[in-house]
PDB file of C-alpha atoms in Angstrom:
ATOM      1  CA  MET A  31      -6.422  55.951 -86.123  1.00  0.00           C
ATOM      2  CA  SER A  32      -6.599  55.563 -89.879  1.00  0.00           C
ATOM      3  CA  GLU A  33      -5.075  52.529 -91.560  1.00  0.00           C
ATOM      4  CA  SER A  34      -2.708  54.858 -93.437  1.00  0.00           C
ATOM      5  CA  ASN A  35      -1.182  55.815 -90.100  1.00  0.00           C
ATOM      6  CA  ALA A  36      -0.585  52.211 -89.075  1.00  0.00           C
ATOM      7  CA  ILE A  37       2.628  50.305 -89.701  1.00  0.00           C
ATOM      8  CA  THR A  38       3.896  46.817 -88.997  1.00  0.00           C
ATOM      9  CA  VAL A  39       7.212  46.173 -87.305  1.00  0.00           C
ATOM     10  CA  ASP A  40       8.608  42.667 -87.696  1.00  0.00           C
ATOM     11  CA  VAL A  41      11.158  42.012 -84.950  1.00  0.00           C
ATOM     12  CA  VAL A  42      13.689  39.352 -85.915  1.00  0.00           C
ATOM     13  CA  SER A  43      15.101  38.124 -82.618  1.00  0.00           C
ATOM     14  CA  ASP A  44      16.142  35.215 -80.441  1.00  0.00           C
ATOM     15  CA  VAL A  45      14.850  34.866 -76.887  1.00  0.00           C
ATOM     16  CA  VAL A  46      18.345  33.995 -75.578  1.00  0.00           C
ATOM     17  CA  CYS A  47      19.804  37.224 -76.978  1.00  0.00           C
ATOM     18  CA  PRO A  48      20.226  39.828 -74.202  1.00  0.00           C
ATOM     19  CA  TRP A  49      20.357  42.628 -76.769  1.00  0.00           C
ATOM     20  CA  CYS A  50      16.972  41.454 -78.085  1.00  0.00           C
ATOM     21  CA  PHE A  51      15.498  41.782 -74.574  1.00  0.00           C
ATOM     22  CA  ILE A  52      16.929  45.308 -74.347  1.00  0.00           C
ATOM     23  CA  GLY A  53      15.626  45.989 -77.865  1.00  0.00           C
ATOM     24  CA  GLN A  54      12.130  44.818 -76.871  1.00  0.00           C
ATOM     25  CA  LYS A  55      12.060  47.256 -73.961  1.00  0.00           C
ATOM     26  CA  ARG A  56      13.286  50.119 -76.144  1.00  0.00           C
ATOM     27  CA  LEU A  57      10.761  49.289 -78.859  1.00  0.00           C
ATOM     28  CA  ASP A  58       7.946  49.514 -76.296  1.00  0.00           C
ATOM     29  CA  LYS A  59       9.166  52.989 -75.307  1.00  0.00           C
ATOM     30  CA  ALA A  60       9.536  54.018 -78.964  1.00  0.00           C
ATOM     31  CA  VAL A  61       5.972  52.931 -79.727  1.00  0.00           C
ATOM     32  CA  ALA A  62       4.766  54.995 -76.756  1.00  0.00           C
ATOM     33  CA  ALA A  63       6.839  57.981 -77.943  1.00  0.00           C
ATOM     34  CA  ALA A  64       5.387  57.762 -81.465  1.00  0.00           C
ATOM     35  CA  ALA A  65       1.870  57.665 -80.061  1.00  0.00           C
ATOM     36  CA  ASP A  66       0.344  59.179 -83.219  1.00  0.00           C
ATOM     37  CA  VAL A  67       1.287  56.029 -85.160  1.00  0.00           C
ATOM     38  CA  GLU A  68      -0.531  52.726 -84.750  1.00  0.00           C
ATOM     39  CA  VAL A  69       2.204  50.079 -84.557  1.00  0.00           C
ATOM     40  CA  HIS A  70       1.573  46.369 -85.038  1.00  0.00           C
ATOM     41  CA  ILE A  71       4.423  44.170 -83.811  1.00  0.00           C
ATOM     42  CA  ARG A  72       5.183  40.674 -85.087  1.00  0.00           C
ATOM     43  CA  TRP A  73       7.991  38.510 -83.737  1.00  0.00           C
ATOM     44  CA  ARG A  74      10.116  36.578 -86.226  1.00  0.00           C
ATOM     45  CA  PRO A  75      12.532  33.737 -85.436  1.00  0.00           C
ATOM     46  CA  PHE A  76      16.317  33.737 -85.440  1.00  0.00           C
ATOM     47  CA  GLN A  77      18.672  31.266 -83.775  1.00  0.00           C
ATOM     48  CA  LEU A  78      21.980  32.559 -82.473  1.00  0.00           C
ATOM     49  CA  ASP A  79      23.197  28.967 -82.286  1.00  0.00           C
ATOM     50  CA  PRO A  80      21.064  26.296 -83.970  1.00  0.00           C
ATOM     51  CA  THR A  81      23.782  23.681 -83.267  1.00  0.00           C
ATOM     52  CA  ILE A  82      22.845  23.452 -79.583  1.00  0.00           C
ATOM     53  CA  PRO A  83      21.125  20.066 -79.076  1.00  0.00           C
ATOM     54  CA  ARG A  84      17.382  20.104 -78.427  1.00  0.00           C
ATOM     55  CA  GLN A  85      17.963  19.169 -74.766  1.00  0.00           C
ATOM     56  CA  GLY A  86      20.312  22.137 -74.334  1.00  0.00           C
ATOM     57  CA  LYS A  87      23.843  22.383 -72.939  1.00  0.00           C
ATOM     58  CA  ASP A  88      25.378  23.280 -69.602  1.00  0.00           C
ATOM     59  CA  ARG A  89      25.552  27.073 -69.908  1.00  0.00           C
ATOM     60  CA  ARG A  90      28.820  27.590 -68.064  1.00  0.00           C
ATOM     61  CA  GLU A  91      30.596  24.994 -70.205  1.00  0.00           C
ATOM     62  CA  TYR A  92      28.995  26.463 -73.317  1.00  0.00           C
ATOM     63  CA  MET A  93      30.074  30.012 -72.451  1.00  0.00           C
ATOM     64  CA  LEU A  94      33.601  28.899 -71.550  1.00  0.00           C
ATOM     65  CA  ALA A  95      33.951  27.119 -74.887  1.00  0.00           C
ATOM     66  CA  LYS A  96      32.716  30.274 -76.639  1.00  0.00           C
ATOM     67  CA  PHE A  97      34.597  32.989 -74.725  1.00  0.00           C
ATOM     68  CA  GLY A  98      37.554  31.180 -73.169  1.00  0.00           C
ATOM     69  CA  SER A  99      37.509  32.237 -69.524  1.00  0.00           C
ATOM     70  CA  ASP A 100      35.276  33.111 -66.579  1.00  0.00           C
ATOM     71  CA  GLU A 101      36.865  36.555 -66.525  1.00  0.00           C
ATOM     72  CA  ARG A 102      35.865  37.251 -70.135  1.00  0.00           C
ATOM     73  CA  ILE A 103      32.317  36.035 -69.436  1.00  0.00           C
ATOM     74  CA  ARG A 104      32.085  38.325 -66.387  1.00  0.00           C
ATOM     75  CA  GLU A 105      33.287  41.270 -68.497  1.00  0.00           C
ATOM     76  CA  ILE A 106      30.583  40.633 -71.093  1.00  0.00           C
ATOM     77  CA  HIS A 107      27.871  40.339 -68.450  1.00  0.00           C
ATOM     78  CA  ALA A 108      29.115  43.456 -66.637  1.00  0.00           C
ATOM     79  CA  ARG A 109      28.818  45.462 -69.843  1.00  0.00           C
ATOM     80  CA  ILE A 110      25.235  44.357 -70.496  1.00  0.00           C
ATOM     81  CA  GLU A 111      23.809  44.485 -66.943  1.00  0.00           C
ATOM     82  CA  PRO A 112      23.706  48.296 -66.516  1.00  0.00           C
ATOM     83  CA  LEU A 113      22.150  48.710 -69.970  1.00  0.00           C
ATOM     84  CA  GLY A 114      19.469  46.258 -68.942  1.00  0.00           C
ATOM     85  CA  GLU A 115      18.972  47.992 -65.617  1.00  0.00           C
ATOM     86  CA  ALA A 116      18.326  51.266 -67.460  1.00  0.00           C
ATOM     87  CA  GLU A 117      15.455  49.509 -69.272  1.00  0.00           C
ATOM     88  CA  GLY A 118      14.037  47.862 -66.149  1.00  0.00           C
ATOM     89  CA  ILE A 119      15.674  44.474 -66.750  1.00  0.00           C
ATOM     90  CA  SER A 120      17.276  42.594 -63.851  1.00  0.00           C
ATOM     91  CA  PHE A 121      19.665  40.317 -65.718  1.00  0.00           C
ATOM     92  CA  ALA A 122      20.476  37.255 -63.593  1.00  0.00           C
ATOM     93  CA  PHE A 123      23.086  35.601 -65.801  1.00  0.00           C
ATOM     94  CA  ASP A 124      24.447  33.416 -62.993  1.00  0.00           C
ATOM     95  CA  ALA A 125      20.999  31.887 -62.519  1.00  0.00           C
ATOM     96  CA  ILE A 126      20.936  30.537 -66.091  1.00  0.00           C
ATOM     97  CA  LYS A 127      22.101  26.920 -65.870  1.00  0.00           C
ATOM     98  CA  VAL A 128      21.132  25.699 -69.348  1.00  0.00           C
ATOM     99  CA  ALA A 129      21.958  27.153 -72.765  1.00  0.00           C
ATOM    100  CA  PRO A 130      18.775  26.082 -74.564  1.00  0.00           C
ATOM    101  CA  ASN A 131      18.054  25.361 -78.181  1.00  0.00           C
ATOM    102  CA  THR A 132      15.347  27.931 -78.974  1.00  0.00           C
ATOM    103  CA  LEU A 133      13.592  26.151 -81.851  1.00  0.00           C
ATOM    104  CA  ASP A 134      10.646  25.074 -79.682  1.00  0.00           C
ATOM    105  CA  ALA A 135      10.362  28.547 -78.156  1.00  0.00           C
ATOM    106  CA  HIS A 136      10.143  29.982 -81.689  1.00  0.00           C
ATOM    107  CA  ARG A 137       7.483  27.424 -82.628  1.00  0.00           C
ATOM    108  CA  LEU A 138       5.496  28.561 -79.588  1.00  0.00           C
ATOM    109  CA  ILE A 139       5.941  32.240 -80.530  1.00  0.00           C
ATOM    110  CA  ARG A 140       4.644  31.401 -84.017  1.00  0.00           C
ATOM    111  CA  TRP A 141       1.524  29.741 -82.569  1.00  0.00           C
ATOM    112  CA  ALA A 142       1.012  32.694 -80.245  1.00  0.00           C
ATOM    113  CA  GLY A 143       1.044  34.983 -83.282  1.00  0.00           C
ATOM    114  CA  ALA A 144      -1.759  32.936 -84.832  1.00  0.00           C
ATOM    115  CA  THR A 145      -3.726  33.388 -81.600  1.00  0.00           C
ATOM    116  CA  GLY A 146      -3.315  37.165 -81.543  1.00  0.00           C
ATOM    117  CA  GLU A 147      -0.844  40.037 -81.577  1.00  0.00           C
ATOM    118  CA  ASP A 148      -1.321  40.774 -77.866  1.00  0.00           C
ATOM    119  CA  VAL A 149      -0.860  37.109 -76.965  1.00  0.00           C
ATOM    120  CA  GLN A 150       2.372  36.921 -78.951  1.00  0.00           C
ATOM    121  CA  ASN A 151       3.711  40.084 -77.327  1.00  0.00           C
ATOM    122  CA  ARG A 152       2.884  38.780 -73.845  1.00  0.00           C
ATOM    123  CA  LEU A 153       4.537  35.445 -74.593  1.00  0.00           C
ATOM    124  CA  VAL A 154       7.769  36.936 -75.955  1.00  0.00           C
ATOM    125  CA  ARG A 155       8.084  39.215 -72.921  1.00  0.00           C
ATOM    126  CA  ARG A 156       7.498  36.264 -70.598  1.00  0.00           C
ATOM    127  CA  LEU A 157      10.121  34.121 -72.351  1.00  0.00           C
ATOM    128  CA  PHE A 158      12.703  36.903 -72.035  1.00  0.00           C
ATOM    129  CA  GLN A 159      11.875  37.238 -68.340  1.00  0.00           C
ATOM    130  CA  LEU A 160      12.013  33.498 -67.720  1.00  0.00           C
ATOM    131  CA  ASN A 161      15.395  33.114 -69.368  1.00  0.00           C
ATOM    132  CA  PHE A 162      17.208  36.255 -68.247  1.00  0.00           C
ATOM    133  CA  GLU A 163      15.602  37.206 -64.932  1.00  0.00           C
ATOM    134  CA  GLU A 164      14.519  33.835 -63.540  1.00  0.00           C
ATOM    135  CA  GLY A 165      17.103  31.493 -65.041  1.00  0.00           C
ATOM    136  CA  ALA A 166      14.433  29.096 -66.339  1.00  0.00           C
ATOM    137  CA  ASN A 167      15.217  26.659 -69.129  1.00  0.00           C
ATOM    138  CA  ILE A 168      13.113  27.920 -72.029  1.00  0.00           C
ATOM    139  CA  GLY A 169      13.940  24.800 -74.011  1.00  0.00           C
ATOM    140  CA  ASP A 170      11.996  22.745 -71.454  1.00  0.00           C
ATOM    141  CA  HIS A 171       8.481  21.901 -72.619  1.00  0.00           C
ATOM    142  CA  THR A 172       7.008  22.239 -69.127  1.00  0.00           C
ATOM    143  CA  VAL A 173       8.354  25.798 -68.918  1.00  0.00           C
ATOM    144  CA  LEU A 174       7.027  26.606 -72.398  1.00  0.00           C
ATOM    145  CA  VAL A 175       3.559  25.217 -71.680  1.00  0.00           C
ATOM    146  CA  GLU A 176       3.292  27.300 -68.505  1.00  0.00           C
ATOM    147  CA  ALA A 177       4.493  30.426 -70.367  1.00  0.00           C
ATOM    148  CA  ALA A 178       1.849  29.767 -73.021  1.00  0.00           C
ATOM    149  CA  ARG A 179      -0.849  29.473 -70.349  1.00  0.00           C
ATOM    150  CA  GLU A 180       0.268  32.739 -68.742  1.00  0.00           C
ATOM    151  CA  ALA A 181       0.151  34.489 -72.133  1.00  0.00           C
ATOM    152  CA  GLY A 182      -3.451  33.391 -72.689  1.00  0.00           C
ATOM    153  CA  MET A 183      -2.917  30.405 -74.983  1.00  0.00           C
ATOM    154  CA  ASP A 184      -4.568  26.987 -74.694  1.00  0.00           C
ATOM    155  CA  ALA A 185      -1.931  25.148 -72.674  1.00  0.00           C
ATOM    156  CA  SER A 186      -3.351  21.700 -73.433  1.00  0.00           C
ATOM    157  CA  VAL A 187      -3.072  22.292 -77.182  1.00  0.00           C
ATOM    158  CA  VAL A 188       0.503  23.551 -76.763  1.00  0.00           C
ATOM    159  CA  ALA A 189       1.402  20.512 -74.645  1.00  0.00           C
ATOM    160  CA  THR A 190       0.155  18.268 -77.460  1.00  0.00           C
ATOM    161  CA  LEU A 191       1.917  20.165 -80.251  1.00  0.00           C
ATOM    162  CA  LEU A 192       5.363  20.657 -78.707  1.00  0.00           C
ATOM    163  CA  PRO A 193       6.486  16.979 -78.799  1.00  0.00           C
ATOM    164  CA  SER A 194       5.414  16.791 -82.467  1.00  0.00           C
ATOM    165  CA  ASP A 195       7.191  18.227 -85.503  1.00  0.00           C
ATOM    166  CA  ALA A 196       4.454  20.819 -86.035  1.00  0.00           C
ATOM    167  CA  ASP A 197       5.903  23.951 -87.673  1.00  0.00           C
ATOM    168  CA  VAL A 198       9.531  22.865 -87.242  1.00  0.00           C
ATOM    169  CA  GLU A 199       9.967  23.225 -91.006  1.00  0.00           C
ATOM    170  CA  ALA A 200       8.041  26.514 -91.154  1.00  0.00           C
ATOM    171  CA  VAL A 201      10.203  28.107 -88.452  1.00  0.00           C
ATOM    172  CA  GLY A 202      13.340  26.827 -90.170  1.00  0.00           C
ATOM    173  CA  THR A 203      12.173  28.383 -93.432  1.00  0.00           C
ATOM    174  CA  GLU A 204      11.576  31.745 -91.733  1.00  0.00           C
ATOM    175  CA  ILE A 205      15.063  31.662 -90.211  1.00  0.00           C
ATOM    176  CA  ALA A 206      16.561  30.831 -93.606  1.00  0.00           C
ATOM    177  CA  THR A 207      14.617  33.726 -95.174  1.00  0.00           C
ATOM    178  CA  ALA A 208      16.070  36.153 -92.612  1.00  0.00           C
ATOM    179  CA  SER A 209      19.531  34.872 -93.478  1.00  0.00           C
ATOM    180  CA  ARG A 210      18.905  35.362 -97.207  1.00  0.00           C
ATOM    181  CA  MET A 211      17.810  38.927 -96.470  1.00  0.00           C
ATOM    182  CA  GLY A 212      21.256  39.532 -95.013  1.00  0.00           C
ATOM    183  CA  ILE A 213      20.233  39.495 -91.344  1.00  0.00           C
ATOM    184  CA  THR A 214      23.265  38.111 -89.514  1.00  0.00           C
ATOM    185  CA  GLY A 215      22.668  39.639 -86.095  1.00  0.00           C
ATOM    186  CA  VAL A 216      19.686  40.463 -83.908  1.00  0.00           C
ATOM    187  CA  PRO A 217      17.598  42.283 -83.008  1.00  0.00           C
ATOM    188  CA  CYS A 218      16.592  43.552 -86.425  1.00  0.00           C
ATOM    189  CA  PHE A 219      13.482  45.709 -86.756  1.00  0.00           C
ATOM    190  CA  LEU A 220      11.832  45.527 -90.185  1.00  0.00           C
ATOM    191  CA  LEU A 221       9.389  48.378 -90.738  1.00  0.00           C
ATOM    192  CA  GLU A 222       6.675  47.677 -93.295  1.00  0.00           C
ATOM    193  CA  GLY A 223       8.903  44.865 -94.573  1.00  0.00           C
ATOM    194  CA  LYS A 224      11.070  47.418 -96.378  1.00  0.00           C
ATOM    195  CA  TYR A 225      13.231  49.368 -93.937  1.00  0.00           C
ATOM    196  CA  ALA A 226      15.573  47.669 -91.497  1.00  0.00           C
ATOM    197  CA  VAL A 227      16.858  49.094 -88.220  1.00  0.00           C
ATOM    198  CA  MET A 228      19.696  46.877 -87.010  1.00  0.00           C
ATOM    199  CA  GLY A 229      20.621  46.329 -83.378  1.00  0.00           C
ATOM    200  CA  ALA A 230      19.163  47.488 -80.051  1.00  0.00           C
ATOM    201  CA  GLN A 231      19.014  51.113 -81.109  1.00  0.00           C
ATOM    202  CA  ASP A 232      18.068  53.851 -78.667  1.00  0.00           C
ATOM    203  CA  VAL A 233      14.448  54.848 -78.194  1.00  0.00           C
ATOM    204  CA  ASP A 234      14.692  58.085 -80.208  1.00  0.00           C
ATOM    205  CA  THR A 235      16.184  56.293 -83.229  1.00  0.00           C
ATOM    206  CA  LEU A 236      13.405  53.696 -83.228  1.00  0.00           C
ATOM    207  CA  ALA A 237      10.667  56.281 -82.677  1.00  0.00           C
ATOM    208  CA  ASP A 238      12.014  58.454 -85.519  1.00  0.00           C
ATOM    209  CA  ALA A 239      12.104  55.444 -87.851  1.00  0.00           C
ATOM    210  CA  ILE A 240       8.508  54.585 -86.949  1.00  0.00           C
ATOM    211  CA  ARG A 241       7.339  58.149 -87.622  1.00  0.00           C
ATOM    212  CA  GLN A 242       9.270  58.454 -90.893  1.00  0.00           C
ATOM    213  CA  VAL A 243       8.014  55.161 -92.312  1.00  0.00           C
ATOM    214  CA  ALA A 244       4.441  55.948 -91.220  1.00  0.00           C
ATOM    215  CA  ALA A 245       4.676  59.357 -92.933  1.00  0.00           C
ATOM    216  CA  ALA A 246       6.077  57.804 -96.113  1.00  0.00           C
ATOM    217  CA  LYS A 247       3.279  55.226 -96.101  1.00  0.00           C
ATOM    218  CA  ALA A 248       0.674  57.968 -95.609  1.00  0.00           C
ATOM    219  CA  ARG A 249       2.100  59.786 -98.644  1.00  0.00           C
ATOM    220  CA  GLY A 250       1.859  56.595-100.686  1.00  0.00           C
ATOM    221  CA  GLU A 251       5.608  56.345-101.123  1.00  0.00           C
ATOM    222  CA  LEU A 252       5.929  52.738 -99.968  1.00  0.00           C
ATOM    223  CA  GLU A 253       3.707  51.245-102.648  1.00  0.00           C
ATOM    224  CA  THR A 254       6.409  51.211-105.294  1.00  0.00           C
ATOM    225  CA  ALA A 255       9.392  50.779-102.959  1.00  0.00           C
ATOM    226  CA  GLY A 256      11.595  47.670-103.026  1.00  0.00           C
TER     227      GLY A 256
END
């Protein structure tokens, strides 16, 4: 495919956001549907709750404090589960024991991006699976190192970097940039850095956006935009 028919989609998301997991699945289908466009995906950080301590919190206590009752929590989960099922996701909310701080997961995603687009995509998918389908604590360094290994990264390098402050500031800056851009909820799909599609939109909406932006780029209409 020609470079003019290639676009970049930056996905601003958090790996503890169920809608982001649904959005990832729908984006994959949209990319397949818009097969005439070459789509490069980059994952950008966002923290739904940066106030969670680095060691995480008991998830049930955290959810109760946020939503008030077990009944309300069950209602929220019951609304999301069938949507996930439609995308091939087996949400196992009851298996999640820890509400993690996702800063270290975002640092790892950043390093994966430096390793390669495919590696980053594999890692993000694995982190979603670990958190939502397996109930793993994705704030735990052991879990992150193993996810990195599975994605094709150098696990020993990751194990050395995670306890350090490497890229803590850089990830924080990226999150602040998203906030300045007006992104207050995720997922947010930024096409060619100019057009934003907010929320876990349906496959057709995402595919249409990909085609339209690719066509505009091919016509040279993005050069002077924004």
